[in-house]
Coordinates of C-alpha atoms and ligand atoms in Angstrom, one line a residue:
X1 CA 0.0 0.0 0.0
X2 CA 2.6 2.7 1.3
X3 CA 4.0 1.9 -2.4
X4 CA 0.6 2.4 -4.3
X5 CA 0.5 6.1 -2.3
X6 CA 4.1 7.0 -2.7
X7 CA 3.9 6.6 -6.4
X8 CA 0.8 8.3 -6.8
X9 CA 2.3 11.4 -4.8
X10 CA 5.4 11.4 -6.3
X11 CA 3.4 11.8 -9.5
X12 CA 1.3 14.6 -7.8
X13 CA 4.6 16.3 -6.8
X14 CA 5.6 16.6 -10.0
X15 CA 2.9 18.1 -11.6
X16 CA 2.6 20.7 -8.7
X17 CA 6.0 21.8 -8.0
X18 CA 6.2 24.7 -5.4
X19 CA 3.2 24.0 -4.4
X20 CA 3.3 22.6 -0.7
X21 CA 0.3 23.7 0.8
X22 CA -1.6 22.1 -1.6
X23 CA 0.4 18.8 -1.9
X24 CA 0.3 18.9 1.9
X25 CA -3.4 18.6 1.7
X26 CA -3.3 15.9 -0.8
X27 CA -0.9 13.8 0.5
X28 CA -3.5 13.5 4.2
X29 CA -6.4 12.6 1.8
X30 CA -4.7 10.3 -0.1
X31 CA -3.0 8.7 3.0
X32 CA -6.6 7.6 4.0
X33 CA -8.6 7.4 0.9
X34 CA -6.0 5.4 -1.6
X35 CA -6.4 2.1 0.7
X36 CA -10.0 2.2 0.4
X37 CA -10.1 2.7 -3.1
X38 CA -8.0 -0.3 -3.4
X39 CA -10.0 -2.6 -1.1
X40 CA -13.5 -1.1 -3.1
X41 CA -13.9 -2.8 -7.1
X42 CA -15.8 0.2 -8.1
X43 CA -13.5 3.0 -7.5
X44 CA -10.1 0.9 -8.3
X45 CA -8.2 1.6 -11.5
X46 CA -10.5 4.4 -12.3
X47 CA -7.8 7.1 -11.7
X48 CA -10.8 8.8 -9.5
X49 CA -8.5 10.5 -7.2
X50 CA -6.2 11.4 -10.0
X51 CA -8.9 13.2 -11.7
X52 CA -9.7 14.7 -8.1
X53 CA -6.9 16.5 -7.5
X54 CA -7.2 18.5 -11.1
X55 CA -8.9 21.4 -10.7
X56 CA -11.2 21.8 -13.1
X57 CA -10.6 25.3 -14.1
X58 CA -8.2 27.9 -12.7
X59 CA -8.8 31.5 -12.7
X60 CA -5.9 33.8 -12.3
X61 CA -6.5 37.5 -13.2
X62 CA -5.1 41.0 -12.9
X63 CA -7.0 43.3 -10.1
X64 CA -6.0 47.4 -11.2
X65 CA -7.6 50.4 -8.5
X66 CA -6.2 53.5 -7.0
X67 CA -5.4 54.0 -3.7
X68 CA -6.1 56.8 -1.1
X69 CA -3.4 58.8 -2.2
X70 CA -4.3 58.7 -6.3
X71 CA -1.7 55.5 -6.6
X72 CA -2.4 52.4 -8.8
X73 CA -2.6 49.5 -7.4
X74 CA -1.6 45.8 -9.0
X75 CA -2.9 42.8 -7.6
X76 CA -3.9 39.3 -8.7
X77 CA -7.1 37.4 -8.5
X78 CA -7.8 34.1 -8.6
X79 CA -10.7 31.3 -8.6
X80 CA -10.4 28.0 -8.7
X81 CA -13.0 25.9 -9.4
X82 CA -12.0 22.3 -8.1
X83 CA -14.8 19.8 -8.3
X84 CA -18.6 20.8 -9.4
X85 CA -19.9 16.7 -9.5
X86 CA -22.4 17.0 -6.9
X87 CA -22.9 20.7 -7.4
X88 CA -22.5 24.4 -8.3
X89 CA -18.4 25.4 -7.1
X90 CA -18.7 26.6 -3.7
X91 CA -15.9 28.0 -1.0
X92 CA -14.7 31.5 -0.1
X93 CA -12.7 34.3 -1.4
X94 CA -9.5 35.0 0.8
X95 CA -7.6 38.6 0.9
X96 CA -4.4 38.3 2.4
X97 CA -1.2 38.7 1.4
X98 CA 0.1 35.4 1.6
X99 CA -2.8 33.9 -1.3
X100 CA -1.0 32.5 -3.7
X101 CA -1.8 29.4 -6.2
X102 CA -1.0 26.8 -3.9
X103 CA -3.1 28.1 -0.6
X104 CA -5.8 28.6 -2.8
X105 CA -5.6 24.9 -4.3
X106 CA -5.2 23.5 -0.9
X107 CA -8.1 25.2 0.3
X108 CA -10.2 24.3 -3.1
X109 CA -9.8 20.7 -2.5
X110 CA -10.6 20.6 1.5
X111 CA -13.5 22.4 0.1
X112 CA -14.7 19.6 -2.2
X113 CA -14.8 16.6 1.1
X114 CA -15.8 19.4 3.7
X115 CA -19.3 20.4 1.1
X116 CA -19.6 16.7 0.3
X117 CA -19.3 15.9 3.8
X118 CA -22.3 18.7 4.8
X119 CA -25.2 16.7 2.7
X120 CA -26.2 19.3 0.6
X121 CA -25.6 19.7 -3.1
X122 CA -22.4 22.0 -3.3
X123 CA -19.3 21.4 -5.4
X124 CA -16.0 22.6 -4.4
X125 CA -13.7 25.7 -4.8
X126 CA -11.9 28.6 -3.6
X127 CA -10.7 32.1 -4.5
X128 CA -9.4 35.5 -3.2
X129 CA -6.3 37.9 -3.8
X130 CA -2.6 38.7 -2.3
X131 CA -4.5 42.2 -1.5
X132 CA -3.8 42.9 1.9
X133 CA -6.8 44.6 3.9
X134 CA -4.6 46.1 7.0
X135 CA -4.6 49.3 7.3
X136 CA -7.1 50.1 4.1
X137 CA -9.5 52.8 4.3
X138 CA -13.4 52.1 3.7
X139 CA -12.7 53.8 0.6
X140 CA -9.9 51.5 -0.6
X141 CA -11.3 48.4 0.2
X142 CA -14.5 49.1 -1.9
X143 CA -12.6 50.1 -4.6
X144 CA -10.4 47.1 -4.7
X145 CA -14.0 44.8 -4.1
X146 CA -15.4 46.4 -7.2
X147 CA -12.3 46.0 -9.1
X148 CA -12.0 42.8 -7.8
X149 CA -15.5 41.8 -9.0
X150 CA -15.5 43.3 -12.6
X151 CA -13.2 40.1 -13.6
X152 CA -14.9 37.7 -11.0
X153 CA -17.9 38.2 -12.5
X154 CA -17.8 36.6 -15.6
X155 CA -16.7 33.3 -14.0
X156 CA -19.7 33.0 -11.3
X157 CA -23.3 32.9 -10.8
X158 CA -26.4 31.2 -8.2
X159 CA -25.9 28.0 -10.4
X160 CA -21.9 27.9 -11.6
X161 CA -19.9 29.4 -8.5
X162 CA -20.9 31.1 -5.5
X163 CA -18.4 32.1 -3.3
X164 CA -18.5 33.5 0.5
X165 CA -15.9 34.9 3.2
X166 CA -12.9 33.3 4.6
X167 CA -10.1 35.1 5.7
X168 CA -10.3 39.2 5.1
X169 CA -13.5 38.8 3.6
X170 CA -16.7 39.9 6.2
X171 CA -19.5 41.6 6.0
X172 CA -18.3 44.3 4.6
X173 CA -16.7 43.1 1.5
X174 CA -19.2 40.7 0.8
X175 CA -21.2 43.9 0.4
X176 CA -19.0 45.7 -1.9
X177 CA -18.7 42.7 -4.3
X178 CA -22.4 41.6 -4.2
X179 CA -22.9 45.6 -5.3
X180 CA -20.6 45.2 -8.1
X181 CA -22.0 41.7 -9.1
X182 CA -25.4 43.1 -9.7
X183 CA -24.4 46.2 -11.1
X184 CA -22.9 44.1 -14.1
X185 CA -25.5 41.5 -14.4
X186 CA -28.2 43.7 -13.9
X187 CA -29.8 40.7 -11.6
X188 CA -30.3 40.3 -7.9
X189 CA -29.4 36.8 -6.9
X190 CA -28.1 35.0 -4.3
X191 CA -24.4 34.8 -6.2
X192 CA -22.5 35.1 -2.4
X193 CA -23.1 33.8 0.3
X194 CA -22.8 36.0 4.0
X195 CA -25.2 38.6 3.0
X196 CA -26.9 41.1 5.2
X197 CA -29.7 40.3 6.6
X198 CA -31.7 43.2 4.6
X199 CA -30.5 41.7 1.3
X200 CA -30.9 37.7 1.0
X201 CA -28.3 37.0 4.0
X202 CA -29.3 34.2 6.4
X203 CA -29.6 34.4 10.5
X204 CA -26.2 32.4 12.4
X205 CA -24.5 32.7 8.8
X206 CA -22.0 34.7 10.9
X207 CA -22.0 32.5 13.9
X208 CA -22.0 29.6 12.0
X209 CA -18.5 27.9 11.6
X210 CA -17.5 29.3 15.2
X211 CA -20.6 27.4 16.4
X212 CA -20.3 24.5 14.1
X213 CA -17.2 23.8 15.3
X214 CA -18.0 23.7 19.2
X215 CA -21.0 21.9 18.3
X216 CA -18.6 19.0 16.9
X217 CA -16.0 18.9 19.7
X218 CA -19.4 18.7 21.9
X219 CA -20.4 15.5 19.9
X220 CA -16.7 14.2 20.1
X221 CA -16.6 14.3 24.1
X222 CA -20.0 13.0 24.3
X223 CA -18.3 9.7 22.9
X224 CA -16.5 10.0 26.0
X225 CA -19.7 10.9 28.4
X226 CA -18.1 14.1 28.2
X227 CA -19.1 17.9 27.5
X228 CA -17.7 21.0 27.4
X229 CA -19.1 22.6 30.2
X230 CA -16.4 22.9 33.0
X231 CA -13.4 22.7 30.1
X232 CA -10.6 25.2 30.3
X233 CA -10.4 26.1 26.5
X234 CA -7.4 27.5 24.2
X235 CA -8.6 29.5 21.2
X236 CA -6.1 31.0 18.4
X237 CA -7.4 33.8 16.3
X238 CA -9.4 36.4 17.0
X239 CA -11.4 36.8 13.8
X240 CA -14.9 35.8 13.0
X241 CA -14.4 31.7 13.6
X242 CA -12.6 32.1 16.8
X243 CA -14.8 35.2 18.5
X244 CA -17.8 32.9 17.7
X245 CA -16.1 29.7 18.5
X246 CA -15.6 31.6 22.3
X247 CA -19.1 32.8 22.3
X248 CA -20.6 29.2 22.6
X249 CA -17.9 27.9 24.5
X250 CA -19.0 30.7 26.7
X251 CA -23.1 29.5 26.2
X252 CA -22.0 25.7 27.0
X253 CA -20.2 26.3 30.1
X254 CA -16.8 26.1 29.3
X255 CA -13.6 29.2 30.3
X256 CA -12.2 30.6 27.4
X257 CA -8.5 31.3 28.3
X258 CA -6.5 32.7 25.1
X259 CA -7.4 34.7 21.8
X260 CA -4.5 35.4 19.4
X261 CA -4.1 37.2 16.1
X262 CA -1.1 37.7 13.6
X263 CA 1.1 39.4 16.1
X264 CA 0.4 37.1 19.1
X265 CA -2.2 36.1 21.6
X266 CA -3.5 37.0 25.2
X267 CA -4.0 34.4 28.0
X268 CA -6.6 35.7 30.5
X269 CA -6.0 33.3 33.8
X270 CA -9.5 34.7 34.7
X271 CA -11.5 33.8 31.6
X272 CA -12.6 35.9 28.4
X273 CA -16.4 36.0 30.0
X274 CA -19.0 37.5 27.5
X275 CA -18.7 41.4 28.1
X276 CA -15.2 40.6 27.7
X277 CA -15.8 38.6 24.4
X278 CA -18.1 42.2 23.1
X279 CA -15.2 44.1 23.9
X280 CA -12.9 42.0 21.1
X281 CA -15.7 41.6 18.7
X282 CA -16.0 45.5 19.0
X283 CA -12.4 46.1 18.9
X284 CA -11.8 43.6 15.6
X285 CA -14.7 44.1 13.7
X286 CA -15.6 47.9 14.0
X287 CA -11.9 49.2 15.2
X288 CA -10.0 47.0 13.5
X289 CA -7.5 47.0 16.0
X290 CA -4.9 44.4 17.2
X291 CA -5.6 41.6 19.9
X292 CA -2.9 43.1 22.4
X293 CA -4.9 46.0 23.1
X294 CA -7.1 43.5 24.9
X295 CA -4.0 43.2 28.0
X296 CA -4.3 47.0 28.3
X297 CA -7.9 47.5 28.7
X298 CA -7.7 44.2 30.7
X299 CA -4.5 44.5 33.0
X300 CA -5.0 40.8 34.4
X301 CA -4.8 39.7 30.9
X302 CA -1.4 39.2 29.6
X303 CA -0.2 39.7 25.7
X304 CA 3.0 37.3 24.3
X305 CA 4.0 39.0 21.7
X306 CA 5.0 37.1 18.5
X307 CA 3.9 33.7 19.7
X308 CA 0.6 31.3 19.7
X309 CA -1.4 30.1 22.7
X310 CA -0.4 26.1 22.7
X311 CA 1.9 26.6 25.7
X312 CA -1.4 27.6 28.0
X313 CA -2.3 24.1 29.6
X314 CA -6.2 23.6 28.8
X315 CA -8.8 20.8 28.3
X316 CA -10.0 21.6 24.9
X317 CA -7.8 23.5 21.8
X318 CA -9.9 24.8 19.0
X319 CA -7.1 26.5 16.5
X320 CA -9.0 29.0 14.5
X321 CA -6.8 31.4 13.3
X322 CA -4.7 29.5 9.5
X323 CA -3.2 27.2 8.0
X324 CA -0.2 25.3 9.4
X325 CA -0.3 27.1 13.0
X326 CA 0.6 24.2 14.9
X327 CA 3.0 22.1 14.5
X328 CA 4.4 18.4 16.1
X329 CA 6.1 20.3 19.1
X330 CA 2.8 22.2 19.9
X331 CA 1.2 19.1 19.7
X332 CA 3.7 17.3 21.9
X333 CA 3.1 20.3 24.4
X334 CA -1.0 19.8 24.2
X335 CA -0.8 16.6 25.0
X336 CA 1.9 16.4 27.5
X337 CA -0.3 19.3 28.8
X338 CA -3.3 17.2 29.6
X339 CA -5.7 18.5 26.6
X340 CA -7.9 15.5 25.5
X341 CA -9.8 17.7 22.3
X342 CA -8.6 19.6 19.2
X343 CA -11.0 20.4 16.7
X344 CA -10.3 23.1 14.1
X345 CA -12.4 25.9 13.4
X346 CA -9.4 27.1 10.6
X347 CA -8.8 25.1 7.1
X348 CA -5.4 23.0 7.8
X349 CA -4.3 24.5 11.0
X350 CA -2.5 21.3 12.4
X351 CA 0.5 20.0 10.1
X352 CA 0.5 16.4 9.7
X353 CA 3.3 15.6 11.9
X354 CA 1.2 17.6 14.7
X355 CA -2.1 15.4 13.8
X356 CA 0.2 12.0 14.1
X357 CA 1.2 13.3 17.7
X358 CA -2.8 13.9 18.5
X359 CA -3.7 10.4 16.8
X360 CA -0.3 8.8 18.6
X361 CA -1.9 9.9 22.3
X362 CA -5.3 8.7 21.1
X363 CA -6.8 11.9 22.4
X364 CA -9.9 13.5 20.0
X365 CA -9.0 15.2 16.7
X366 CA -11.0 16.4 13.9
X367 CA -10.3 17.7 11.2
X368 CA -11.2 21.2 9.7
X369 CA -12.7 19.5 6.4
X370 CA -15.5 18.1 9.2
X371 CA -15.4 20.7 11.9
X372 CA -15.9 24.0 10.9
X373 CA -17.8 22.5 8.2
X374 CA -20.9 24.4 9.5
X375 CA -20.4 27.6 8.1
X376 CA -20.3 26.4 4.3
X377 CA -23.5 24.5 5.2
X378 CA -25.3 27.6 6.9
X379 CA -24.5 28.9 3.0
X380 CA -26.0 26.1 1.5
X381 CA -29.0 26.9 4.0
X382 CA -28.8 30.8 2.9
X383 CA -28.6 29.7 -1.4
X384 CA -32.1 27.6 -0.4
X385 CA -33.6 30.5 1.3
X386 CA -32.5 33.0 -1.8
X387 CA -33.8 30.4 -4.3
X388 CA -37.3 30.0 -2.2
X389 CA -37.3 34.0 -1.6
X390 CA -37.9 32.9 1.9
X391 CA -35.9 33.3 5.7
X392 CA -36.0 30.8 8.2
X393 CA -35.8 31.7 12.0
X394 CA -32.7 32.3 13.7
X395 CA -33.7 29.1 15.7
X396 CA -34.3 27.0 13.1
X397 CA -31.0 27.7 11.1
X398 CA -29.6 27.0 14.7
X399 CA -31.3 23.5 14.8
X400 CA -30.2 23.1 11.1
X401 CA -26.7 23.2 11.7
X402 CA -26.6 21.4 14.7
X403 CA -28.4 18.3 13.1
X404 CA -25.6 18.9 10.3
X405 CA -22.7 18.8 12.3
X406 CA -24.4 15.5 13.9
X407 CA -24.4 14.3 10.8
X408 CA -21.0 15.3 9.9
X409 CA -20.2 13.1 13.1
X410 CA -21.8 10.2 12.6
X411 CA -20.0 10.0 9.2
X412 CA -16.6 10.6 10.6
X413 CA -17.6 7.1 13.1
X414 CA -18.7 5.4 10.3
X415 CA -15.9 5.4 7.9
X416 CA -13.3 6.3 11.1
X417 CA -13.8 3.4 14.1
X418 CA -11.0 1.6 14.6
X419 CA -11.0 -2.1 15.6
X420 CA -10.3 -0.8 19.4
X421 CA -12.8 1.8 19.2
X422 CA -10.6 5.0 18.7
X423 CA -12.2 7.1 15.9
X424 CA -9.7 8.9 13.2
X425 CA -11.7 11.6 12.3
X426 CA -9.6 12.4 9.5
X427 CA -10.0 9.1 7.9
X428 CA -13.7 9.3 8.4
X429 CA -13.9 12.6 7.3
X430 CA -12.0 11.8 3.9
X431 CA -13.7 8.8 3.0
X432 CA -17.0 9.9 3.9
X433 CA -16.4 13.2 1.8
X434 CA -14.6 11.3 -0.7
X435 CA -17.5 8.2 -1.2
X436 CA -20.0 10.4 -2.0
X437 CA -18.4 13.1 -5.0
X438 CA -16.9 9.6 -6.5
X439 CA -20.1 8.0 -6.6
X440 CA -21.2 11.2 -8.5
X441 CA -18.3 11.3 -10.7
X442 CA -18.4 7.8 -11.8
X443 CA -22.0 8.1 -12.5
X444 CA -21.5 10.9 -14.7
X445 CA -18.8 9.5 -16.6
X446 CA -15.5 10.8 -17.7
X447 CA -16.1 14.6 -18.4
Ligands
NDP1 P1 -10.8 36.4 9.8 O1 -10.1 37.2 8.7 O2 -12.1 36.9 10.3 O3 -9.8 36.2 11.0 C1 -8.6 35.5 10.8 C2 -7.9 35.5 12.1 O4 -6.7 34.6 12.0 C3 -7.4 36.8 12.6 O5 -7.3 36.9 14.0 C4 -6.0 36.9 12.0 O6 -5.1 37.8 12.6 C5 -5.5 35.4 12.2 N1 -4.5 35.1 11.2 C6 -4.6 35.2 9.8 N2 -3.5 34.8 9.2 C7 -2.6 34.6 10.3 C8 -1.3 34.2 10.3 N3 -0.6 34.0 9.2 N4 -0.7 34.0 11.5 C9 -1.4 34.2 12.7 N5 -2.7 34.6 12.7 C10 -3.3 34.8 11.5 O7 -11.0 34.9 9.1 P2 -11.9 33.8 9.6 O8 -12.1 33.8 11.0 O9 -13.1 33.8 8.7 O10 -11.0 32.5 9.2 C11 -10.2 31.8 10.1 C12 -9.9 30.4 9.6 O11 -11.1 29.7 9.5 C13 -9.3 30.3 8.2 O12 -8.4 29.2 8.1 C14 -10.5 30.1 7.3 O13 -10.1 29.5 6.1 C15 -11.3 29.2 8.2 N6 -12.7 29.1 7.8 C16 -13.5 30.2 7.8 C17 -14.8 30.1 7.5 C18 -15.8 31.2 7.6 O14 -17.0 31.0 7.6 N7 -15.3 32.4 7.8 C19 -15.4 28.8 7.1 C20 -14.5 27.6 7.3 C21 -13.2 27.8 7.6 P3 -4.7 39.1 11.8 O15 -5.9 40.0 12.0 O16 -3.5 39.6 12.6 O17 -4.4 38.8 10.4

């Protein structure tokens, strides 16, 4: 077998080089997924996961607009559209500075098993820019979001693409490039995902992967006659999966020690309690300021500066911040620390040496692909509302997700139970995922 996947990697390498996000992200799906294919007549010697890891189409285009002080700007936008089998491309734009080709193929490709994985009908892909939002004026980020959309829009549309937020991409931008959309087409359709409210957005869209994800490590320690009330719980980020990861932490009983954000993270002994918790969401999402201001306005707290939170000794980590944040020594530390649950709210956040160290101690680990699955599934919810002009209650969306995340669970046990009971998640998660957009591909034949 390990010959069967070196060779197939090897030949993935070379078709990717300099591209080691995304062969990183390969090489833990096909780690789990190539022995079943082998073991199951009707996917072996179909090349199906060959043909997976294609995209079908890449986007990559030039992003001109002026700046504050009359400067033009050069950036480059890309989409790429990875898997549509079992539905229209779905996944979110990224700004940040560090989007290039291979982040965005990595995150394309989680996409396809994490929408698979959700039940509902959504292909898989992923887009966004190297524009960095720091520091932009209201001004410059709509111009860049319009400018940014006059290319995008060609490629999209309710039944071809629709993508969302991820990283530097809120509210507000969604906004900007929804505007822009409709100007062109001339048509008002749900073509995004994370909308206001007033215009086609769906209640707990924002909440969604934040709560999605506490929902899952929930299920995880109930397999243990566990819960998260009582836990001692290390968050990184400080964005909008982490600050709503903390609020229901917060609702289900549990002490939120740490938030963190690109230039390090704050431990508060005493607990991030809600009013706290308003404070951050006020201070990153209207301020835009930086998490250490939090250790001023808090003295008790305390801000490491250039570092994240995996030192702080906890119960529960939820790593919600990017890709590749923890590594095998923060694992190491984790466990040695006593935590018995990771589940990541980010795409990729664990490297694979840090998820052999989780799956080494036996303690609980999913995957993001499952975990924060819930916010791409709240926009499936929101494209269903848009298509049937219609809103649900915030407490039914609630109620949606949670039966989806128990869903995504159950999966992950099915495909995932080991002989002495300990479940991979990540195998569950891929085969589960993977089963499902195969079955589709097969049936539709080879296109
Ligand atoms: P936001 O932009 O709202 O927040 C991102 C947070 O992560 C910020 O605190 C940011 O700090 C921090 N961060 C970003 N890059 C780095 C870095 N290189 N090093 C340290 N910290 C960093 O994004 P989201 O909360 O939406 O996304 C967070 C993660 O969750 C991403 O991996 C995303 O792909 C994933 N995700 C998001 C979903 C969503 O619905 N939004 C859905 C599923 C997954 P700073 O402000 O300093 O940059």
């Amino acid at each position: 077998m390990k010959q069967t996947i070196d060779e197939f990697l090897s030949h993935v390498r070379q078709r990717n080089p300099n591209e080691p996000e995304f062969l990183q992200a390969v090489e833990e799906v096909a780690e789990t997924v190539l022995p079943y294919i082998v073991k199951h007549d009707i996917y072996y010697g179909k090349n199906i996961l060959l043909r997976m890891v294609e995209p079908e189409r890449v986007i990559s285009f030039r992003v001109c607009w002026v700046d504050d002080s009359g400067e033009i700007q050069v950036n480059r936008g890309y989409r790429i559209q990875m898997n549509s089998a079992i539905g229209p491309y779905k996944g979110g734009l990224r700004f940040h500075p560090t989007v290039n080709q291979s982040i965005l193929k990595f995150l394309a490709f989680e996409q396809v098993f994490k929408n698979s994985l959700t039940t509902l009908p959504m292909g898989g892909g992923k887009g966004g820019s190297d524009f960095d939002p720091k520091g932009k004026s209201d001004g410059e980020i709509m111009r860049f979001c319009h400018a940014f959309m006059s290319e995008l829009f060609r490629h999209i549309g309710p039944s071809t693409d629709i993508p969302a937020g991820d990283i530097g991409v809120g509210a507000r931008e969604i906004g900007f490039l929804f505007g822009m959309y409709k100007k062109l087409k001339n048509e008002f359709t749900g073509v995004l995902t994370g909308k206001g409210l007033s215009w086609g957005g769906s209640l707990i869209r924002p909440e969604a992967t934040g709560y999605g994800n506490v929902y899952f490590a929930q299920k995880m320690l109930e397999t243990k006659g566990d819960a998260i009330e009582g836990k001692q719980v290390v968050i990184s980020g400080s964005g909008n999966v982490a600050q709503y990861a903390a609020e229901k932490v917060l609702q289900l009983g549990g002490k939120v020690l740490t938030l963190s954000d690109s230039s390090g993270y704050i431990y508060d002994e005493k607990g991030i309690d809600a009013e706290k918790l308003k404070y951050v969401m006020h201070l990153k999402n209207v301020e835009r300021g930086r998490i250490g201001e939090y250790a001023n306005k808090y003295p008790e707290a305390k801000f490491i500066k250039g570092e994240t939170p995996w030192g702080i000794k906890c119960d529960v980590a939820l790593p919600c911040a990017t890709q590749n944040e923890l590594g095998e020594s923060d694992a190491k530390t984790l466990v040695e620390n006593g935590c018995i649950c990771v589940s990541e709210g980010a795409n990729m956040p664990s490297t694979n040496k840090a998820i052999l160290v989780f799956h080494k101690a036996k303690i609980l680990f999913a995957p993001g692909k499952a975990s924060n699955a819930g916010g791409v599934a709240t926009s499936g919810l929101e494209m269903t509302q848009n298509a049937l002009r219609f809103n649900w209650t915030r407490e039914a969306v609630d109620e949606k997700l949670q039966e989806i995340m128990e869903d995504i669970h159950d999966e992950c046990i099915k495909y995932g139970k080991g002989e002495d009971g300990y479940v991979d998640y990540v195998k569950g998660a891929n085969i589960a995922g993977f089963v499902k957009v195969a079955d589709a591909m097969l049936a539709q034949g080879i296109v």
